[in-house]
Amino acid sequence: MGSLSPSIGLNLFTVYYNYLQNFILGHHLTSIGWIVVLSLIRPFTLIPISMLGFIVAATHSSLGSIIILNISAFISSTVIFSISRRFANPLLKYWANNRWLKKTKQYGFETILFLRGSMLVHFDILSAVSGTTNVPFTSFFTASFLGFLPETLVYGLLAAVINDFSKFYLAAPVFLLYFIVVVLIRKKVKQINETSTG
């Protein structure tokens, strides 16, 4: 049964991705204006930013999708960050023992950069957690942007591979480079952690 879980998960992802893609394409919602609107309401809907990323990457040029996705990510993260900062006290009680909240409070920029780039923590949750800390918005924005950039490249390549699997061999080196960069950032965060606690 356990071996079926990845297959079932992949099938559900593919069905949901195709449904959202058909809906957005069918209603002509792929222009920059509509993507901005979707980015504003997305945090309050069931549309994951990864899905929006795949759809944008599949319907725009490489450069266009990178620009649009970074704008979309900035809008979504700013909305959640701002709301979270406004309602910080109840959220802090809810996340009182969350280890990533503690790390984000302590190391701010570096932790956000690593978590954005590695995608280990849900996009919206990281924005919300960051909003409850004293991390300046400029640091949050800069770290998020540096983390967004490689993500948008990955989304674009994954969308290309989904549409044409023969492109996997072209995408594989980029995926490997992305992994190496994330590991290097992780090492840097670890060094900062050891230096500050040593």
mmCIF file of C-alpha atoms in Angstrom:
data_model
loop_
_atom_site.group_PDB
_atom_site.id
_atom_site.type_symbol
_atom_site.label_atom_id
_atom_site.label_comp_id
_atom_site.label_asym_id
_atom_site.label_seq_id
_atom_site.Cartn_x
_atom_site.Cartn_y
_atom_site.Cartn_z
ATOM 1 C CA MET A 1 0.000 0.000 0.000
ATOM 2 C CA GLY A 2 2.844 2.358 0.907
ATOM 3 C CA SER A 3 4.401 1.946 -2.544
ATOM 4 C CA LEU A 4 1.150 3.133 -4.132
ATOM 5 C CA SER A 5 1.149 6.436 -2.240
ATOM 6 C CA PRO A 6 3.647 8.272 -4.518
ATOM 7 C CA SER A 7 1.775 7.074 -7.614
ATOM 8 C CA ILE A 8 -1.595 8.154 -6.201
ATOM 9 C CA GLY A 9 -0.137 11.496 -5.131
ATOM 10 C CA LEU A 10 1.365 12.094 -8.588
ATOM 11 C CA ASN A 11 -1.927 11.213 -10.285
ATOM 12 C CA LEU A 12 -3.885 13.570 -8.012
ATOM 13 C CA PHE A 13 -1.341 16.324 -8.635
ATOM 14 C CA THR A 14 -1.581 15.815 -12.410
ATOM 15 C CA VAL A 15 -5.400 15.842 -12.383
ATOM 16 C CA TYR A 16 -5.526 18.974 -10.212
ATOM 17 C CA TYR A 17 -2.850 20.680 -12.303
ATOM 18 C CA ASN A 18 -4.718 19.921 -15.533
ATOM 19 C CA TYR A 19 -8.009 21.133 -14.033
ATOM 20 C CA LEU A 20 -6.522 24.440 -12.891
ATOM 21 C CA GLN A 21 -4.673 24.901 -16.157
ATOM 22 C CA ASN A 22 -7.842 24.287 -18.195
ATOM 23 C CA PHE A 23 -9.851 26.621 -15.934
ATOM 24 C CA ILE A 24 -7.316 29.456 -16.106
ATOM 25 C CA LEU A 25 -6.719 29.020 -19.826
ATOM 26 C CA GLY A 26 -10.432 28.570 -20.553
ATOM 27 C CA HIS A 27 -11.260 31.838 -18.820
ATOM 28 C CA HIS A 28 -8.253 33.642 -20.343
ATOM 29 C CA LEU A 29 -6.704 34.411 -16.956
ATOM 30 C CA THR A 30 -3.053 34.219 -18.032
ATOM 31 C CA SER A 31 -2.393 37.903 -18.715
ATOM 32 C CA ILE A 32 -0.197 39.808 -16.271
ATOM 33 C CA GLY A 33 -3.245 41.671 -14.944
ATOM 34 C CA TRP A 34 -5.135 38.481 -14.142
ATOM 35 C CA ILE A 35 -2.064 36.847 -12.628
ATOM 36 C CA VAL A 36 -1.759 39.863 -10.301
ATOM 37 C CA VAL A 37 -5.423 39.448 -9.304
ATOM 38 C CA LEU A 38 -4.931 35.698 -8.748
ATOM 39 C CA SER A 39 -1.827 36.452 -6.689
ATOM 40 C CA LEU A 40 -3.828 38.762 -4.421
ATOM 41 C CA ILE A 41 -6.620 36.251 -3.778
ATOM 42 C CA ARG A 42 -4.531 33.074 -4.004
ATOM 43 C CA PRO A 43 -3.552 32.985 -0.293
ATOM 44 C CA PHE A 44 -7.254 32.827 0.593
ATOM 45 C CA THR A 45 -8.111 30.113 -1.955
ATOM 46 C CA LEU A 46 -7.091 26.504 -2.517
ATOM 47 C CA ILE A 47 -4.697 27.422 -5.322
ATOM 48 C CA PRO A 48 -1.115 26.540 -4.287
ATOM 49 C CA ILE A 49 1.514 28.939 -5.605
ATOM 50 C CA SER A 50 3.319 25.950 -7.129
ATOM 51 C CA MET A 51 0.282 25.246 -9.316
ATOM 52 C CA LEU A 52 0.142 28.860 -10.444
ATOM 53 C CA GLY A 53 3.862 28.668 -11.104
ATOM 54 C CA PHE A 54 3.520 25.619 -13.344
ATOM 55 C CA ILE A 55 0.642 27.168 -15.295
ATOM 56 C CA VAL A 56 2.408 30.485 -15.856
ATOM 57 C CA ALA A 57 5.597 28.680 -16.890
ATOM 58 C CA ALA A 58 3.637 26.543 -19.351
ATOM 59 C CA THR A 59 1.847 29.489 -20.975
ATOM 60 C CA HIS A 60 4.559 32.160 -21.221
ATOM 61 C CA SER A 61 8.082 32.446 -22.530
ATOM 62 C CA SER A 62 10.935 31.589 -20.199
ATOM 63 C CA LEU A 63 11.807 35.219 -19.454
ATOM 64 C CA GLY A 64 8.151 36.225 -19.246
ATOM 65 C CA SER A 65 7.314 33.454 -16.800
ATOM 66 C CA ILE A 66 10.276 34.335 -14.556
ATOM 67 C CA ILE A 67 9.191 37.993 -14.396
ATOM 68 C CA ILE A 68 5.498 37.180 -13.849
ATOM 69 C CA LEU A 69 6.198 34.501 -11.230
ATOM 70 C CA ASN A 70 8.477 36.787 -9.240
ATOM 71 C CA ILE A 71 5.817 39.517 -9.296
ATOM 72 C CA SER A 72 3.192 36.952 -8.260
ATOM 73 C CA ALA A 73 5.344 35.561 -5.451
ATOM 74 C CA PHE A 74 6.140 39.055 -4.174
ATOM 75 C CA ILE A 75 2.452 40.038 -4.083
ATOM 76 C CA SER A 76 1.313 36.825 -2.373
ATOM 77 C CA SER A 77 4.085 36.857 0.222
ATOM 78 C CA THR A 78 3.562 40.561 0.972
ATOM 79 C CA VAL A 79 -0.176 40.042 1.536
ATOM 80 C CA ILE A 80 0.426 37.177 3.974
ATOM 81 C CA PHE A 81 3.392 38.869 5.678
ATOM 82 C CA SER A 82 1.328 42.026 6.279
ATOM 83 C CA ILE A 83 -1.719 40.168 7.612
ATOM 84 C CA SER A 84 0.484 38.012 9.830
ATOM 85 C CA ARG A 85 2.255 41.069 11.255
ATOM 86 C CA ARG A 86 -1.123 42.638 11.999
ATOM 87 C CA PHE A 87 -2.352 39.523 13.855
ATOM 88 C CA ALA A 88 1.006 38.441 15.290
ATOM 89 C CA ASN A 89 -0.063 37.704 18.881
ATOM 90 C CA PRO A 90 -2.610 34.921 18.207
ATOM 91 C CA LEU A 91 -0.305 33.388 15.598
ATOM 92 C CA LEU A 92 2.623 33.430 18.019
ATOM 93 C CA LYS A 93 0.559 31.505 20.546
ATOM 94 C CA TYR A 94 -0.345 28.960 17.871
ATOM 95 C CA TRP A 95 3.281 28.542 16.765
ATOM 96 C CA ALA A 96 4.822 28.880 20.237
ATOM 97 C CA ASN A 97 7.018 25.769 19.905
ATOM 98 C CA ASN A 98 7.704 25.895 16.175
ATOM 99 C CA ARG A 99 11.469 25.480 15.637
ATOM 100 C CA TRP A 100 11.493 27.311 12.308
ATOM 101 C CA LEU A 101 9.786 30.288 13.939
ATOM 102 C CA LYS A 102 12.594 30.385 16.506
ATOM 103 C CA LYS A 103 15.249 30.133 13.794
ATOM 104 C CA THR A 104 13.570 32.826 11.707
ATOM 105 C CA LYS A 105 13.480 35.131 14.724
ATOM 106 C CA GLN A 106 17.150 34.531 15.442
ATOM 107 C CA TYR A 107 18.728 34.383 11.988
ATOM 108 C CA GLY A 108 16.128 36.223 9.889
ATOM 109 C CA PHE A 109 17.554 36.812 6.422
ATOM 110 C CA GLU A 110 19.626 33.626 6.147
ATOM 111 C CA THR A 111 16.843 31.330 7.353
ATOM 112 C CA ILE A 112 14.255 32.877 5.029
ATOM 113 C CA LEU A 113 16.669 32.639 2.096
ATOM 114 C CA PHE A 114 17.362 28.965 2.788
ATOM 115 C CA LEU A 115 13.712 28.021 3.332
ATOM 116 C CA ARG A 116 12.565 29.914 0.242
ATOM 117 C CA GLY A 117 15.228 28.352 -1.924
ATOM 118 C CA SER A 118 14.891 24.816 -0.577
ATOM 119 C CA MET A 119 11.060 24.867 -0.502
ATOM 120 C CA LEU A 120 11.189 22.825 2.733
ATOM 121 C CA VAL A 121 8.492 24.972 4.322
ATOM 122 C CA HIS A 122 5.184 25.819 2.650
ATOM 123 C CA PHE A 123 5.410 29.154 0.814
ATOM 124 C CA ASP A 124 2.489 30.799 2.631
ATOM 125 C CA ILE A 125 3.430 29.429 6.054
ATOM 126 C CA LEU A 126 6.934 30.893 5.765
ATOM 127 C CA SER A 127 5.457 34.293 4.868
ATOM 128 C CA ALA A 128 3.104 34.091 7.847
ATOM 129 C CA VAL A 129 5.854 32.972 10.249
ATOM 130 C CA SER A 130 8.135 35.776 9.064
ATOM 131 C CA GLY A 131 5.380 38.308 9.656
ATOM 132 C CA THR A 132 5.204 37.384 13.340
ATOM 133 C CA THR A 133 8.904 38.130 13.889
ATOM 134 C CA ASN A 134 10.834 41.388 14.092
ATOM 135 C CA VAL A 135 12.529 40.680 10.754
ATOM 136 C CA PRO A 136 12.413 43.946 8.742
ATOM 137 C CA PHE A 137 10.291 43.815 5.600
ATOM 138 C CA THR A 138 13.310 44.791 3.482
ATOM 139 C CA SER A 139 15.240 41.735 4.736
ATOM 140 C CA PHE A 140 12.187 39.534 4.205
ATOM 141 C CA PHE A 141 11.707 40.868 0.679
ATOM 142 C CA THR A 142 15.387 40.561 -0.307
ATOM 143 C CA ALA A 143 15.765 37.022 1.056
ATOM 144 C CA SER A 144 12.461 35.988 -0.499
ATOM 145 C CA PHE A 145 13.389 37.438 -3.890
ATOM 146 C CA LEU A 146 16.746 35.638 -3.903
ATOM 147 C CA GLY A 147 14.872 32.452 -3.002
ATOM 148 C CA PHE A 148 12.097 33.050 -5.560
ATOM 149 C CA LEU A 149 14.457 33.369 -8.495
ATOM 150 C CA PRO A 150 15.763 29.779 -8.608
ATOM 151 C CA GLU A 151 12.273 28.488 -7.804
ATOM 152 C CA THR A 152 10.816 30.183 -10.873
ATOM 153 C CA LEU A 153 13.492 28.544 -13.021
ATOM 154 C CA VAL A 154 12.634 25.156 -11.526
ATOM 155 C CA TYR A 155 8.900 25.673 -12.115
ATOM 156 C CA GLY A 156 9.566 26.624 -15.717
ATOM 157 C CA LEU A 157 11.698 23.561 -16.331
ATOM 158 C CA LEU A 158 9.254 21.230 -14.581
ATOM 159 C CA ALA A 159 6.415 22.609 -16.695
ATOM 160 C CA ALA A 160 8.509 22.016 -19.817
ATOM 161 C CA VAL A 161 9.274 18.438 -18.729
ATOM 162 C CA ILE A 162 5.597 17.744 -17.942
ATOM 163 C CA ASN A 163 4.640 18.931 -21.435
ATOM 164 C CA ASP A 164 7.553 17.182 -23.155
ATOM 165 C CA PHE A 165 9.492 14.568 -21.169
ATOM 166 C CA SER A 166 12.306 14.555 -23.736
ATOM 167 C CA LYS A 167 13.407 17.890 -22.241
ATOM 168 C CA PHE A 168 14.270 16.164 -18.960
ATOM 169 C CA TYR A 169 17.878 15.671 -20.064
ATOM 170 C CA LEU A 170 18.223 19.415 -20.642
ATOM 171 C CA ALA A 171 16.577 20.213 -17.305
ATOM 172 C CA ALA A 172 18.520 17.664 -15.216
ATOM 173 C CA PRO A 173 21.781 19.701 -15.008
ATOM 174 C CA VAL A 174 19.820 22.768 -13.851
ATOM 175 C CA PHE A 175 18.030 20.690 -11.196
ATOM 176 C CA LEU A 176 21.432 19.443 -10.013
ATOM 177 C CA LEU A 177 22.847 22.984 -9.900
ATOM 178 C CA TYR A 178 19.784 24.141 -7.959
ATOM 179 C CA PHE A 179 20.326 21.348 -5.422
ATOM 180 C CA ILE A 180 24.006 22.291 -5.020
ATOM 181 C CA VAL A 181 23.135 25.964 -4.436
ATOM 182 C CA VAL A 182 20.574 25.019 -1.772
ATOM 183 C CA VAL A 183 23.156 22.815 -0.024
ATOM 184 C CA LEU A 184 25.701 25.658 -0.057
ATOM 185 C CA ILE A 185 23.163 28.073 1.432
ATOM 186 C CA ARG A 186 22.321 25.478 4.076
ATOM 187 C CA LYS A 187 26.009 25.194 4.990
ATOM 188 C CA LYS A 188 26.253 28.976 5.291
ATOM 189 C CA VAL A 189 23.210 29.088 7.584
ATOM 190 C CA LYS A 190 24.723 26.284 9.672
ATOM 191 C CA GLN A 191 28.028 28.179 9.981
ATOM 192 C CA ILE A 192 26.207 31.307 11.140
ATOM 193 C CA ASN A 193 24.268 29.191 13.624
ATOM 194 C CA GLU A 194 27.456 27.613 15.032
ATOM 195 C CA THR A 195 29.269 30.967 15.198
ATOM 196 C CA SER A 196 26.445 32.688 17.073
ATOM 197 C CA THR A 197 26.025 29.831 19.558
ATOM 198 C CA GLY A 198 29.697 28.938 19.884
#
